[in-house]
Coordinates of C-alpha atoms in Angstrom, one line a residue:
M1 CA 21.1 35.9 -26.7
R2 CA 17.4 35.9 -25.9
L3 CA 17.2 32.2 -26.9
L4 CA 20.1 31.5 -24.5
S5 CA 18.4 33.3 -21.7
V6 CA 15.1 31.4 -22.2
L7 CA 17.0 28.1 -22.4
F8 CA 18.9 28.9 -19.2
F9 CA 15.7 30.0 -17.4
T10 CA 13.9 26.8 -18.5
I11 CA 16.7 24.6 -17.3
F12 CA 16.9 26.5 -14.0
L13 CA 13.1 26.2 -13.5
S14 CA 13.2 22.5 -14.3
L15 CA 16.0 21.8 -11.8
S16 CA 14.2 23.8 -9.2
V17 CA 11.0 21.8 -9.6
F18 CA 12.9 18.5 -9.6
A19 CA 14.8 19.4 -6.4
Y20 CA 11.5 20.4 -4.8
S21 CA 9.7 17.3 -5.8
N22 CA 12.5 14.9 -5.1
N23 CA 13.9 15.9 -1.8
G24 CA 14.6 12.4 -0.6
T25 CA 11.7 12.2 1.8
K26 CA 9.1 9.5 1.6
P27 CA 5.4 10.3 2.0
L28 CA 3.8 9.4 5.3
A29 CA 1.2 6.7 5.1
E30 CA -2.3 8.1 5.7
N31 CA -3.5 7.0 9.1
F32 CA -6.6 4.9 9.2
T33 CA -8.7 2.9 11.6
G34 CA -10.7 -0.2 10.8
K35 CA -12.3 -3.2 12.3
T36 CA -11.2 -6.7 11.5
L37 CA -13.7 -9.5 11.0
D38 CA -13.4 -10.5 14.7
G39 CA -14.1 -6.9 15.8
T40 CA -10.5 -5.9 16.7
T41 CA -9.8 -2.3 16.0
I42 CA -6.7 -1.6 13.9
N43 CA -5.1 1.9 13.8
L44 CA -2.2 2.3 11.5
A45 CA -0.5 4.8 13.8
D46 CA -0.4 2.2 16.6
L47 CA 1.7 0.0 14.3
R48 CA 4.7 2.4 14.2
G49 CA 7.9 0.5 14.7
K50 CA 6.7 -2.4 12.6
V51 CA 6.8 -3.0 8.9
V52 CA 3.2 -3.0 7.6
V53 CA 1.9 -4.5 4.3
V54 CA -1.4 -2.8 3.4
S55 CA -3.0 -4.8 0.6
F56 CA -6.2 -3.5 -1.1
W57 CA -8.2 -6.3 -2.7
T58 CA -11.8 -7.2 -3.7
T59 CA -13.7 -10.4 -3.9
R60 CA -14.5 -9.7 -7.6
C61 CA -10.8 -9.6 -8.6
A62 CA -9.3 -12.7 -10.2
I63 CA -5.8 -11.5 -9.8
C64 CA -6.4 -10.9 -6.1
A65 CA -7.6 -14.5 -5.8
A66 CA -4.5 -15.8 -7.5
E67 CA -2.3 -13.7 -5.2
V68 CA -3.8 -15.0 -2.0
P69 CA -1.5 -18.2 -1.7
K70 CA 1.6 -16.1 -2.5
L71 CA 0.7 -13.4 0.1
N72 CA -0.2 -16.2 2.6
K73 CA 3.2 -17.7 2.1
L74 CA 4.9 -14.3 2.6
A75 CA 2.8 -13.7 5.8
D76 CA 3.8 -17.1 7.1
A77 CA 7.5 -16.4 6.4
Y78 CA 7.4 -13.2 8.5
K79 CA 5.2 -14.6 11.3
G80 CA 6.7 -13.7 14.7
K81 CA 8.7 -10.9 13.2
N82 CA 8.0 -7.2 13.3
V83 CA 5.7 -7.3 10.2
V84 CA 2.0 -6.9 10.0
F85 CA -0.1 -7.9 7.0
L86 CA -3.5 -6.1 6.5
G87 CA -6.0 -6.9 3.8
L88 CA -8.4 -4.0 3.2
T89 CA -11.5 -4.5 1.0
T90 CA -14.5 -2.4 0.3
D91 CA -16.7 -5.5 0.4
N92 CA -19.0 -6.0 3.4
E93 CA -18.4 -8.5 6.2
A94 CA -20.9 -11.1 4.9
K95 CA -19.4 -11.2 1.4
V96 CA -15.9 -11.3 2.8
K97 CA -16.7 -14.2 5.2
D98 CA -18.2 -16.2 2.4
Y99 CA -15.2 -15.5 0.2
L100 CA -12.7 -16.5 2.9
K101 CA -14.3 -20.0 3.2
K102 CA -12.9 -20.6 -0.3
K103 CA -9.8 -18.4 -0.2
P104 CA -8.6 -18.0 3.4
F105 CA -6.0 -15.2 4.2
N106 CA -3.3 -15.7 6.8
F107 CA -3.5 -12.0 7.9
E108 CA -6.0 -9.5 9.2
I109 CA -8.8 -8.5 6.9
L110 CA -10.6 -5.2 7.3
P111 CA -13.9 -5.1 5.4
N112 CA -15.9 -1.9 4.6
S113 CA -12.6 0.0 3.9
F114 CA -13.9 2.3 1.2
G115 CA -12.9 5.4 3.2
T116 CA -9.3 4.2 3.5
L117 CA -9.2 3.3 -0.2
L118 CA -10.1 7.0 -0.9
K119 CA -7.2 8.1 1.2
Y120 CA -4.7 5.9 -0.7
A121 CA -6.1 5.9 -4.3
D122 CA -4.6 8.1 -7.0
R123 CA -7.0 10.7 -8.2
D124 CA -7.4 12.2 -11.6
G125 CA -9.9 15.0 -11.0
N126 CA -13.0 13.3 -9.7
N127 CA -11.9 9.9 -10.8
I128 CA -10.5 7.4 -8.4
N129 CA -7.7 5.3 -9.8
M130 CA -6.6 2.1 -8.0
G131 CA -5.9 -1.3 -9.5
F132 CA -6.5 -4.5 -7.6
P133 CA -4.6 -5.8 -5.8
T134 CA -2.5 -2.8 -4.7
H135 CA 0.1 -3.1 -2.0
F136 CA 1.6 -0.3 0.1
L137 CA 4.7 -1.2 2.2
V138 CA 4.9 1.1 5.2
N139 CA 8.2 1.3 7.0
Q140 CA 8.9 1.5 10.7
K141 CA 8.6 5.3 10.6
G142 CA 5.2 5.2 9.0
E143 CA 6.4 6.2 5.6
I144 CA 5.4 4.6 2.3
E145 CA 8.4 2.6 1.3
L146 CA 6.8 0.9 -1.8
K147 CA 3.6 1.0 -3.7
T148 CA 2.9 -1.7 -6.2
D149 CA -0.1 -3.2 -7.9
G150 CA -1.0 -6.0 -10.2
Y151 CA 0.0 -9.6 -10.5
D152 CA 2.8 -11.3 -8.5
K153 CA 4.3 -8.6 -6.5
S154 CA 5.3 -10.9 -3.6
A155 CA 9.0 -11.0 -4.6
A156 CA 9.2 -7.2 -4.5
L157 CA 7.4 -7.1 -1.2
D158 CA 9.6 -9.9 0.2
S159 CA 12.9 -8.2 -0.7
N160 CA 11.8 -4.8 0.6
I161 CA 10.5 -6.3 3.9
S162 CA 13.8 -8.1 4.4
R163 CA 15.7 -4.9 3.7
L164 CA 13.6 -2.9 6.1
L165 CA 14.0 -5.5 8.9
A166 CA 17.8 -5.7 8.4
S167 CA 18.2 -1.9 8.5
N168 CA 16.4 -1.6 11.8

């Protein structure tokens, strides 16, 4: 009988925790403000009503360099639609400008974005965990719709962007 009670309590507790953690709501994207290379100020909260792709990358990342043409193609496909592509990097402006001469992006780049990276990175104690590139797809309500990292995530981004635009 005691074993049955412990088993029942364990199942009840597990279901309660699951229900609490999976209530169907999506997390809100952390707001951030940054300056583009041309000095324009971007505030994520000002982009509500649009789909926003936030890509974290670095000039030292070979995968990021390989992703640039795919992301550029994706940004071009949604040009003129309610979609904004932002590339955030912790690198400084001089390093980014030099890099962009070889690998141009077709969307807004926000250098010096270490503070924003800290808001979005997973944390394990004092360690910051974020692979490059990492993409956050923010829906029209400002919620994180998708988080993905690593090589060739453009198809997943594309299908989710299309879905979000169609649902609005």
